[in-house]
Amino acid sequence: MTHTLQGANVVILGGTGSLGQRLAARILDGHQGTPASLSVFSRDEAKQHYMRLAFQNRTTATDDIIYADSRTRLQFVIGDVRNFADMKRSVDRADVIFHAAALKQVPTCEYFGGAAVDTNVYGAINLARAVSEGSATDKSIVGISTDKACKPVNLMGMTKAVQERILIQANLHCDKARFVNVRYGNVMASRGSAIPYFIDLARRKKPITITDERMTRFLMTLNQSVDLIFAAFRHALRGETLLPLVPAAKVTDIARAVAGDASYPLEITGIRPGEKLHEILVSEEEVSRTQLRDGNLVIAPVLPELRQGTPSSDPLPFRDEYSSRDDNLSYDAVVQLLTTNELTVANAPNSEEIYR
């Protein structure tokens, strides 16, 4: 079955982040169907204010998408996923929920573990409970996770792994709801990510700081991440987790490609609390439940009661696990990727635009 946003009441939990804003823009373009309403739910009043101004004052996006009726469809809701009453008010009237709210900075989660658990774990519990206790209308819920949830070594990844399982489990208790997940790696130029920081340092002619020269990361754009979310919304079965097939690169190559100089000076600072050398999207334990479908990886739910159909016979492009340490892009390929996406010192927007 293919799902659509046509006539739906849509909520983005954590909708003022980089991903939430791009997701909102893509929802309003109507390519997934024209929603009846789009609510941006977050606890950040300032970000909501600036997002409201940006959307209401914009007649077209960079790809000539028209937002003529965004004033009537787009709504902003102050709320906190840690507060069940806030969650229930927004979830009750929603047909589609994109759960992007998270405490996601790895060192922050290491130092403020309680806050990470409250937001990432209890936020998911509140969402599942609000859906199960709410109105009887059919709902689709897409949880947004991270590669750090796979074989986690940091608290951020641990809490997101629990979030994934809570949302999968929720399918057993909500007959009229469909809970699915997406999991992906580093989103280039998202707020708080490394590339905008690298650009800022290179523009000021400072050495680019790298925590460890062996480190690798998966790379994808904001639009690719939204594409994956839409693919999960349209086609994923209850309890499934969708993942992208995306390139990976050495962080040293990323830093020097940003600067446009293969010999640009780097400063090695040491791994921060909770950081991994390499990220993993599919673990060896999950490979037997993973298939290729329409260009994306699909992990069947860990709960056998939710599994549907048989795995595809298409061969997976990895044998034991899908890790960023394998098949890294060459330096020249990284330069091409970043140049295409306007993420080098030579062609990136101003810092204010990058961080937005």
JSON list of C-alpha atoms in Angstrom, two decimals, residues 148-350:
[
{"chain": "A", "resi": 148, "resn": "LYS", "atom": "CA", "xyz": [24.76, 5.65, 16.26]},
{"chain": "A", "resi": 149, "resn": "ALA", "atom": "CA", "xyz": [21.84, 3.46, 17.37]},
{"chain": "A", "resi": 150, "resn": "CYS", "atom": "CA", "xyz": [23.51, 0.48, 15.67]},
{"chain": "A", "resi": 151, "resn": "LYS", "atom": "CA", "xyz": [25.95, -1.26, 18.04]},
{"chain": "A", "resi": 152, "resn": "PRO", "atom": "CA", "xyz": [25.93, 1.88, 20.23]},
{"chain": "A", "resi": 153, "resn": "VAL", "atom": "CA", "xyz": [28.93, 2.89, 22.32]},
{"chain": "A", "resi": 154, "resn": "ASN", "atom": "CA", "xyz": [27.64, 6.31, 23.38]},
{"chain": "A", "resi": 155, "resn": "LEU", "atom": "CA", "xyz": [24.60, 7.36, 25.35]},
{"chain": "A", "resi": 156, "resn": "MET", "atom": "CA", "xyz": [23.07, 9.19, 22.43]},
{"chain": "A", "resi": 157, "resn": "GLY", "atom": "CA", "xyz": [23.18, 6.00, 20.35]},
{"chain": "A", "resi": 158, "resn": "MET", "atom": "CA", "xyz": [21.90, 3.89, 23.24]},
{"chain": "A", "resi": 159, "resn": "THR", "atom": "CA", "xyz": [18.88, 6.13, 23.75]},
{"chain": "A", "resi": 160, "resn": "LYS", "atom": "CA", "xyz": [18.11, 6.17, 20.03]},
{"chain": "A", "resi": 161, "resn": "ALA", "atom": "CA", "xyz": [18.39, 2.36, 19.90]},
{"chain": "A", "resi": 162, "resn": "VAL", "atom": "CA", "xyz": [15.82, 2.18, 22.69]},
{"chain": "A", "resi": 163, "resn": "GLN", "atom": "CA", "xyz": [13.66, 4.69, 20.82]},
{"chain": "A", "resi": 164, "resn": "GLU", "atom": "CA", "xyz": [13.69, 2.47, 17.74]},
{"chain": "A", "resi": 165, "resn": "ARG", "atom": "CA", "xyz": [12.59, -0.56, 19.75]},
{"chain": "A", "resi": 166, "resn": "ILE", "atom": "CA", "xyz": [9.85, 1.35, 21.61]},
{"chain": "A", "resi": 167, "resn": "LEU", "atom": "CA", "xyz": [8.32, 2.50, 18.33]},
{"chain": "A", "resi": 168, "resn": "ILE", "atom": "CA", "xyz": [8.57, -0.99, 16.82]},
{"chain": "A", "resi": 169, "resn": "GLN", "atom": "CA", "xyz": [6.94, -2.47, 19.91]},
{"chain": "A", "resi": 170, "resn": "ALA", "atom": "CA", "xyz": [4.14, 0.13, 19.77]},
{"chain": "A", "resi": 171, "resn": "ASN", "atom": "CA", "xyz": [2.71, -1.64, 16.72]},
{"chain": "A", "resi": 172, "resn": "LEU", "atom": "CA", "xyz": [1.59, -4.50, 18.99]},
{"chain": "A", "resi": 173, "resn": "HIS", "atom": "CA", "xyz": [-0.61, -2.17, 21.05]},
{"chain": "A", "resi": 174, "resn": "CYS", "atom": "CA", "xyz": [-2.00, 0.20, 18.39]},
{"chain": "A", "resi": 175, "resn": "ASP", "atom": "CA", "xyz": [-4.07, -1.71, 15.85]},
{"chain": "A", "resi": 176, "resn": "LYS", "atom": "CA", "xyz": [-4.91, 1.36, 13.78]},
{"chain": "A", "resi": 177, "resn": "ALA", "atom": "CA", "xyz": [-1.41, 2.84, 13.77]},
{"chain": "A", "resi": 178, "resn": "ARG", "atom": "CA", "xyz": [1.66, 2.04, 11.72]},
{"chain": "A", "resi": 179, "resn": "PHE", "atom": "CA", "xyz": [5.00, 2.79, 13.41]},
{"chain": "A", "resi": 180, "resn": "VAL", "atom": "CA", "xyz": [8.15, 2.66, 11.24]},
{"chain": "A", "resi": 181, "resn": "ASN", "atom": "CA", "xyz": [11.70, 3.96, 11.59]},
{"chain": "A", "resi": 182, "resn": "VAL", "atom": "CA", "xyz": [14.42, 5.45, 9.43]},
{"chain": "A", "resi": 183, "resn": "ARG", "atom": "CA", "xyz": [18.10, 5.26, 10.35]},
{"chain": "A", "resi": 184, "resn": "TYR", "atom": "CA", "xyz": [20.86, 7.17, 8.59]},
{"chain": "A", "resi": 185, "resn": "GLY", "atom": "CA", "xyz": [24.28, 8.72, 9.04]},
{"chain": "A", "resi": 186, "resn": "ASN", "atom": "CA", "xyz": [25.78, 12.20, 9.05]},
{"chain": "A", "resi": 187, "resn": "VAL", "atom": "CA", "xyz": [23.63, 14.81, 7.31]},
{"chain": "A", "resi": 188, "resn": "MET", "atom": "CA", "xyz": [25.99, 17.26, 5.64]},
{"chain": "A", "resi": 189, "resn": "ALA", "atom": "CA", "xyz": [25.57, 20.86, 6.81]},
{"chain": "A", "resi": 190, "resn": "SER", "atom": "CA", "xyz": [22.81, 20.11, 9.32]},
{"chain": "A", "resi": 191, "resn": "ARG", "atom": "CA", "xyz": [22.84, 22.33, 12.40]},
{"chain": "A", "resi": 192, "resn": "GLY", "atom": "CA", "xyz": [25.65, 21.34, 14.74]},
{"chain": "A", "resi": 193, "resn": "SER", "atom": "CA", "xyz": [27.39, 19.06, 12.23]},
{"chain": "A", "resi": 194, "resn": "ALA", "atom": "CA", "xyz": [31.08, 19.14, 11.38]},
{"chain": "A", "resi": 195, "resn": "ILE", "atom": "CA", "xyz": [31.10, 20.59, 7.86]},
{"chain": "A", "resi": 196, "resn": "PRO", "atom": "CA", "xyz": [29.83, 24.10, 8.75]},
{"chain": "A", "resi": 197, "resn": "TYR", "atom": "CA", "xyz": [32.46, 24.18, 11.51]},
{"chain": "A", "resi": 198, "resn": "PHE", "atom": "CA", "xyz": [35.17, 23.13, 9.05]},
{"chain": "A", "resi": 199, "resn": "ILE", "atom": "CA", "xyz": [34.07, 25.84, 6.62]},
{"chain": "A", "resi": 200, "resn": "ASP", "atom": "CA", "xyz": [34.21, 28.47, 9.35]},
{"chain": "A", "resi": 201, "resn": "LEU", "atom": "CA", "xyz": [37.73, 27.44, 10.40]},
{"chain": "A", "resi": 202, "resn": "ALA", "atom": "CA", "xyz": [39.02, 27.31, 6.82]},
{"chain": "A", "resi": 203, "resn": "ARG", "atom": "CA", "xyz": [37.58, 30.75, 6.02]},
{"chain": "A", "resi": 204, "resn": "ARG", "atom": "CA", "xyz": [39.48, 32.14, 9.00]},
{"chain": "A", "resi": 205, "resn": "LYS", "atom": "CA", "xyz": [42.66, 30.33, 7.85]},
{"chain": "A", "resi": 206, "resn": "LYS", "atom": "CA", "xyz": [42.73, 28.27, 11.05]},
{"chain": "A", "resi": 207, "resn": "PRO", "atom": "CA", "xyz": [43.80, 24.60, 11.20]},
{"chain": "A", "resi": 208, "resn": "ILE", "atom": "CA", "xyz": [40.76, 22.35, 10.97]},
{"chain": "A", "resi": 209, "resn": "THR", "atom": "CA", "xyz": [40.37, 20.32, 14.15]},
{"chain": "A", "resi": 210, "resn": "ILE", "atom": "CA", "xyz": [39.86, 16.57, 13.79]},
{"chain": "A", "resi": 211, "resn": "THR", "atom": "CA", "xyz": [39.36, 14.30, 16.76]},
{"chain": "A", "resi": 212, "resn": "ASP", "atom": "CA", "xyz": [41.07, 11.27, 15.18]},
{"chain": "A", "resi": 213, "resn": "GLU", "atom": "CA", "xyz": [42.64, 10.90, 11.74]},
{"chain": "A", "resi": 214, "resn": "ARG", "atom": "CA", "xyz": [41.25, 7.35, 11.37]},
{"chain": "A", "resi": 215, "resn": "MET", "atom": "CA", "xyz": [37.63, 8.49, 11.69]},
{"chain": "A", "resi": 216, "resn": "THR", "atom": "CA", "xyz": [35.11, 7.84, 8.89]},
{"chain": "A", "resi": 217, "resn": "ARG", "atom": "CA", "xyz": [31.49, 8.87, 8.40]},
{"chain": "A", "resi": 218, "resn": "PHE", "atom": "CA", "xyz": [28.56, 8.20, 6.08]},
{"chain": "A", "resi": 219, "resn": "LEU", "atom": "CA", "xyz": [27.50, 11.26, 4.07]},
{"chain": "A", "resi": 220, "resn": "MET", "atom": "CA", "xyz": [24.08, 12.33, 2.84]},
{"chain": "A", "resi": 221, "resn": "THR", "atom": "CA", "xyz": [22.26, 15.57, 2.12]},
{"chain": "A", "resi": 222, "resn": "LEU", "atom": "CA", "xyz": [19.21, 16.95, 3.89]},
{"chain": "A", "resi": 223, "resn": "ASN", "atom": "CA", "xyz": [17.12, 16.23, 0.81]},
{"chain": "A", "resi": 224, "resn": "GLN", "atom": "CA", "xyz": [18.31, 12.62, 0.74]},
{"chain": "A", "resi": 225, "resn": "SER", "atom": "CA", "xyz": [17.33, 12.23, 4.37]},
{"chain": "A", "resi": 226, "resn": "VAL", "atom": "CA", "xyz": [13.87, 13.63, 3.63]},
{"chain": "A", "resi": 227, "resn": "ASP", "atom": "CA", "xyz": [13.57, 11.32, 0.61]},
{"chain": "A", "resi": 228, "resn": "LEU", "atom": "CA", "xyz": [14.21, 8.37, 2.91]},
{"chain": "A", "resi": 229, "resn": "ILE", "atom": "CA", "xyz": [11.60, 9.60, 5.41]},
{"chain": "A", "resi": 230, "resn": "PHE", "atom": "CA", "xyz": [9.05, 9.90, 2.62]},
{"chain": "A", "resi": 231, "resn": "ALA", "atom": "CA", "xyz": [9.94, 6.44, 1.30]},
{"chain": "A", "resi": 232, "resn": "ALA", "atom": "CA", "xyz": [9.33, 4.99, 4.77]},
{"chain": "A", "resi": 233, "resn": "PHE", "atom": "CA", "xyz": [6.04, 6.87, 5.08]},
{"chain": "A", "resi": 234, "resn": "ARG", "atom": "CA", "xyz": [4.82, 5.74, 1.67]},
{"chain": "A", "resi": 235, "resn": "HIS", "atom": "CA", "xyz": [5.86, 2.10, 1.64]},
{"chain": "A", "resi": 236, "resn": "ALA", "atom": "CA", "xyz": [7.28, 0.71, 4.90]},
{"chain": "A", "resi": 237, "resn": "LEU", "atom": "CA", "xyz": [5.36, -2.03, 6.66]},
{"chain": "A", "resi": 238, "resn": "ARG", "atom": "CA", "xyz": [4.65, -1.90, 10.38]},
{"chain": "A", "resi": 239, "resn": "GLY", "atom": "CA", "xyz": [7.83, -2.21, 12.41]},
{"chain": "A", "resi": 240, "resn": "GLU", "atom": "CA", "xyz": [10.25, -1.91, 9.51]},
{"chain": "A", "resi": 241, "resn": "THR", "atom": "CA", "xyz": [13.36, 0.30, 9.54]},
{"chain": "A", "resi": 242, "resn": "LEU", "atom": "CA", "xyz": [14.54, 1.93, 6.31]},
{"chain": "A", "resi": 243, "resn": "LEU", "atom": "CA", "xyz": [18.16, 2.87, 5.67]},
{"chain": "A", "resi": 244, "resn": "PRO", "atom": "CA", "xyz": [19.92, 4.49, 2.72]},
{"chain": "A", "resi": 245, "resn": "LEU", "atom": "CA", "xyz": [22.77, 3.25, 0.58]},
{"chain": "A", "resi": 246, "resn": "VAL", "atom": "CA", "xyz": [25.09, 6.25, 0.83]},
{"chain": "A", "resi": 247, "resn": "PRO", "atom": "CA", "xyz": [28.83, 6.89, 0.44]},
{"chain": "A", "resi": 248, "resn": "ALA", "atom": "CA", "xyz": [31.30, 7.08, 3.30]},
{"chain": "A", "resi": 249, "resn": "ALA", "atom": "CA", "xyz": [34.55, 9.02, 3.58]},
{"chain": "A", "resi": 250, "resn": "LYS", "atom": "CA", "xyz": [37.48, 9.70, 5.86]},
{"chain": "A", "resi": 251, "resn": "VAL", "atom": "CA", "xyz": [36.89, 12.79, 7.98]},
{"chain": "A", "resi": 252, "resn": "THR", "atom": "CA", "xyz": [40.39, 14.03, 7.09]},
{"chain": "A", "resi": 253, "resn": "ASP", "atom": "CA", "xyz": [39.40, 13.98, 3.40]},
{"chain": "A", "resi": 254, "resn": "ILE", "atom": "CA", "xyz": [36.14, 15.77, 4.20]},
{"chain": "A", "resi": 255, "resn": "ALA", "atom": "CA", "xyz": [37.98, 18.52, 6.10]},
{"chain": "A", "resi": 256, "resn": "ARG", "atom": "CA", "xyz": [40.56, 19.10, 3.38]},
{"chain": "A", "resi": 257, "resn": "ALA", "atom": "CA", "xyz": [37.94, 18.92, 0.62]},
{"chain": "A", "resi": 258, "resn": "VAL", "atom": "CA", "xyz": [35.98, 21.65, 2.43]},
{"chain": "A", "resi": 259, "resn": "ALA", "atom": "CA", "xyz": [39.11, 23.81, 2.42]},
{"chain": "A", "resi": 260, "resn": "GLY", "atom": "CA", "xyz": [39.85, 22.96, -1.21]},
{"chain": "A", "resi": 261, "resn": "ASP", "atom": "CA", "xyz": [43.42, 21.94, -0.38]},
{"chain": "A", "resi": 262, "resn": "ALA", "atom": "CA", "xyz": [44.58, 18.33, -0.08]},
{"chain": "A", "resi": 263, "resn": "SER", "atom": "CA", "xyz": [47.40, 19.45, 2.22]},
{"chain": "A", "resi": 264, "resn": "TYR", "atom": "CA", "xyz": [45.40, 21.87, 4.40]},
{"chain": "A", "resi": 265, "resn": "PRO", "atom": "CA", "xyz": [46.69, 21.79, 8.01]},
{"chain": "A", "resi": 266, "resn": "LEU", "atom": "CA", "xyz": [44.71, 19.69, 10.46]},
{"chain": "A", "resi": 267, "resn": "GLU", "atom": "CA", "xyz": [44.90, 19.65, 14.24]},
{"chain": "A", "resi": 268, "resn": "ILE", "atom": "CA", "xyz": [44.25, 16.31, 15.95]},
{"chain": "A", "resi": 269, "resn": "THR", "atom": "CA", "xyz": [42.49, 16.93, 19.25]},
{"chain": "A", "resi": 270, "resn": "GLY", "atom": "CA", "xyz": [41.58, 13.43, 20.46]},
{"chain": "A", "resi": 271, "resn": "ILE", "atom": "CA", "xyz": [38.28, 11.60, 20.45]},
{"chain": "A", "resi": 272, "resn": "ARG", "atom": "CA", "xyz": [35.52, 13.34, 22.38]},
{"chain": "A", "resi": 273, "resn": "PRO", "atom": "CA", "xyz": [33.46, 11.49, 25.00]},
{"chain": "A", "resi": 274, "resn": "GLY", "atom": "CA", "xyz": [31.30, 8.85, 23.29]},
{"chain": "A", "resi": 275, "resn": "GLU", "atom": "CA", "xyz": [32.66, 9.28, 19.76]},
{"chain": "A", "resi": 276, "resn": "LYS", "atom": "CA", "xyz": [33.11, 6.26, 17.48]},
{"chain": "A", "resi": 277, "resn": "LEU", "atom": "CA", "xyz": [35.85, 5.86, 14.90]},
{"chain": "A", "resi": 278, "resn": "HIS", "atom": "CA", "xyz": [33.42, 4.33, 12.39]},
{"chain": "A", "resi": 279, "resn": "GLU", "atom": "CA", "xyz": [29.65, 4.33, 12.14]},
{"chain": "A", "resi": 280, "resn": "ILE", "atom": "CA", "xyz": [27.53, 1.27, 11.33]},
{"chain": "A", "resi": 281, "resn": "LEU", "atom": "CA", "xyz": [24.13, 1.31, 9.66]},
{"chain": "A", "resi": 282, "resn": "VAL", "atom": "CA", "xyz": [23.42, -2.44, 9.70]},
{"chain": "A", "resi": 283, "resn": "SER", "atom": "CA", "xyz": [24.99, -4.77, 12.26]},
{"chain": "A", "resi": 284, "resn": "GLU", "atom": "CA", "xyz": [25.95, -8.38, 11.57]},
{"chain": "A", "resi": 285, "resn": "GLU", "atom": "CA", "xyz": [22.99, -9.45, 13.76]},
{"chain": "A", "resi": 286, "resn": "GLU", "atom": "CA", "xyz": [20.60, -7.48, 11.54]},
{"chain": "A", "resi": 287, "resn": "VAL", "atom": "CA", "xyz": [21.92, -8.68, 8.18]},
{"chain": "A", "resi": 288, "resn": "SER", "atom": "CA", "xyz": [19.70, -11.77, 8.17]},
{"chain": "A", "resi": 289, "resn": "ARG", "atom": "CA", "xyz": [16.64, -9.49, 8.52]},
{"chain": "A", "resi": 290, "resn": "THR", "atom": "CA", "xyz": [17.79, -6.97, 5.92]},
{"chain": "A", "resi": 291, "resn": "GLN", "atom": "CA", "xyz": [16.75, -6.74, 2.28]},
{"chain": "A", "resi": 292, "resn": "LEU", "atom": "CA", "xyz": [17.03, -4.33, -0.64]},
{"chain": "A", "resi": 293, "resn": "ARG", "atom": "CA", "xyz": [13.82, -2.67, -1.71]},
{"chain": "A", "resi": 294, "resn": "ASP", "atom": "CA", "xyz": [13.50, 0.15, -4.24]},
{"chain": "A", "resi": 295, "resn": "GLY", "atom": "CA", "xyz": [17.10, 1.25, -3.68]},
{"chain": "A", "resi": 296, "resn": "ASN", "atom": "CA", "xyz": [16.90, 1.37, 0.12]},
{"chain": "A", "resi": 297, "resn": "LEU", "atom": "CA", "xyz": [17.82, -1.12, 2.81]},
{"chain": "A", "resi": 298, "resn": "VAL", "atom": "CA", "xyz": [14.92, -2.46, 4.87]},
{"chain": "A", "resi": 299, "resn": "ILE", "atom": "CA", "xyz": [15.37, -4.17, 8.24]},
{"chain": "A", "resi": 300, "resn": "ALA", "atom": "CA", "xyz": [12.44, -6.38, 9.22]},
{"chain": "A", "resi": 301, "resn": "PRO", "atom": "CA", "xyz": [11.22, -5.87, 12.80]},
{"chain": "A", "resi": 302, "resn": "VAL", "atom": "CA", "xyz": [12.99, -7.80, 15.54]},
{"chain": "A", "resi": 303, "resn": "LEU", "atom": "CA", "xyz": [9.59, -8.98, 16.81]},
{"chain": "A", "resi": 304, "resn": "PRO", "atom": "CA", "xyz": [8.47, -11.98, 14.72]},
{"chain": "A", "resi": 305, "resn": "GLU", "atom": "CA", "xyz": [4.80, -11.12, 15.24]},
{"chain": "A", "resi": 306, "resn": "LEU", "atom": "CA", "xyz": [5.29, -8.07, 13.01]},
{"chain": "A", "resi": 307, "resn": "ARG", "atom": "CA", "xyz": [7.23, -9.63, 10.15]},
{"chain": "A", "resi": 308, "resn": "GLN", "atom": "CA", "xyz": [5.48, -9.77, 6.81]},
{"chain": "A", "resi": 309, "resn": "GLY", "atom": "CA", "xyz": [6.53, -11.43, 3.57]},
{"chain": "A", "resi": 310, "resn": "THR", "atom": "CA", "xyz": [9.87, -13.03, 2.76]},
{"chain": "A", "resi": 311, "resn": "PRO", "atom": "CA", "xyz": [13.26, -11.35, 2.31]},
{"chain": "A", "resi": 312, "resn": "SER", "atom": "CA", "xyz": [14.23, -10.25, -1.16]},
{"chain": "A", "resi": 313, "resn": "SER", "atom": "CA", "xyz": [16.69, -12.41, -3.05]},
{"chain": "A", "resi": 314, "resn": "ASP", "atom": "CA", "xyz": [18.62, -9.31, -4.16]},
{"chain": "A", "resi": 315, "resn": "PRO", "atom": "CA", "xyz": [22.20, -9.55, -2.86]},
{"chain": "A", "resi": 316, "resn": "LEU", "atom": "CA", "xyz": [23.21, -7.04, -0.22]},
{"chain": "A", "resi": 317, "resn": "PRO", "atom": "CA", "xyz": [26.27, -4.89, -1.00]},
{"chain": "A", "resi": 318, "resn": "PHE", "atom": "CA", "xyz": [27.95, -6.01, 2.24]},
{"chain": "A", "resi": 319, "resn": "ARG", "atom": "CA", "xyz": [28.54, -9.34, 3.93]},
{"chain": "A", "resi": 320, "resn": "ASP", "atom": "CA", "xyz": [28.79, -8.92, 7.69]},
{"chain": "A", "resi": 321, "resn": "GLU", "atom": "CA", "xyz": [27.82, -5.34, 8.50]},
{"chain": "A", "resi": 322, "resn": "TYR", "atom": "CA", "xyz": [27.38, -2.01, 6.71]},
{"chain": "A", "resi": 323, "resn": "SER", "atom": "CA", "xyz": [30.12, 0.22, 8.09]},
{"chain": "A", "resi": 324, "resn": "SER", "atom": "CA", "xyz": [31.56, 3.61, 7.14]},
{"chain": "A", "resi": 325, "resn": "ARG", "atom": "CA", "xyz": [35.07, 2.17, 7.37]},
{"chain": "A", "resi": 326, "resn": "ASP", "atom": "CA", "xyz": [34.56, 0.22, 4.11]},
{"chain": "A", "resi": 327, "resn": "ASP", "atom": "CA", "xyz": [34.72, 1.48, 0.50]},
{"chain": "A", "resi": 328, "resn": "ASN", "atom": "CA", "xyz": [35.55, 5.08, 1.32]},
{"chain": "A", "resi": 329, "resn": "LEU", "atom": "CA", "xyz": [35.32, 7.73, -1.38]},
{"chain": "A", "resi": 330, "resn": "SER", "atom": "CA", "xyz": [38.58, 9.00, -2.81]},
{"chain": "A", "resi": 331, "resn": "TYR", "atom": "CA", "xyz": [39.65, 12.54, -1.93]},
{"chain": "A", "resi": 332, "resn": "ASP", "atom": "CA", "xyz": [38.70, 13.74, -5.43]},
{"chain": "A", "resi": 333, "resn": "ALA", "atom": "CA", "xyz": [35.26, 12.14, -5.11]},
{"chain": "A", "resi": 334, "resn": "VAL", "atom": "CA", "xyz": [34.73, 13.88, -1.77]},
{"chain": "A", "resi": 335, "resn": "VAL", "atom": "CA", "xyz": [35.66, 17.20, -3.37]},
{"chain": "A", "resi": 336, "resn": "GLN", "atom": "CA", "xyz": [33.14, 16.57, -6.14]},
{"chain": "A", "resi": 337, "resn": "LEU", "atom": "CA", "xyz": [30.39, 15.65, -3.66]},
{"chain": "A", "resi": 338, "resn": "LEU", "atom": "CA", "xyz": [30.94, 18.72, -1.48]},
{"chain": "A", "resi": 339, "resn": "THR", "atom": "CA", "xyz": [31.30, 21.05, -4.46]},
{"chain": "A", "resi": 340, "resn": "THR", "atom": "CA", "xyz": [28.05, 19.78, -5.96]},
{"chain": "A", "resi": 341, "resn": "ASN", "atom": "CA", "xyz": [26.29, 20.50, -2.68]},
{"chain": "A", "resi": 342, "resn": "GLU", "atom": "CA", "xyz": [27.95, 23.92, -2.19]},
{"chain": "A", "resi": 343, "resn": "LEU", "atom": "CA", "xyz": [29.81, 22.83, 0.92]},
{"chain": "A", "resi": 344, "resn": "THR", "atom": "CA", "xyz": [33.33, 24.10, 0.26]},
{"chain": "A", "resi": 345, "resn": "VAL", "atom": "CA", "xyz": [34.97, 27.37, 1.22]},
{"chain": "A", "resi": 346, "resn": "ALA", "atom": "CA", "xyz": [34.83, 28.38, -2.44]},
{"chain": "A", "resi": 347, "resn": "ASN", "atom": "CA", "xyz": [31.07, 28.03, -2.89]},
{"chain": "A", "resi": 348, "resn": "ALA", "atom": "CA", "xyz": [29.32, 27.64, 0.47]},
{"chain": "A", "resi": 349, "resn": "PRO", "atom": "CA", "xyz": [26.82, 30.26, 1.68]},
{"chain": "A", "resi": 350, "resn": "ASN", "atom": "CA", "xyz": [27.72, 32.59, 4.51]}
]
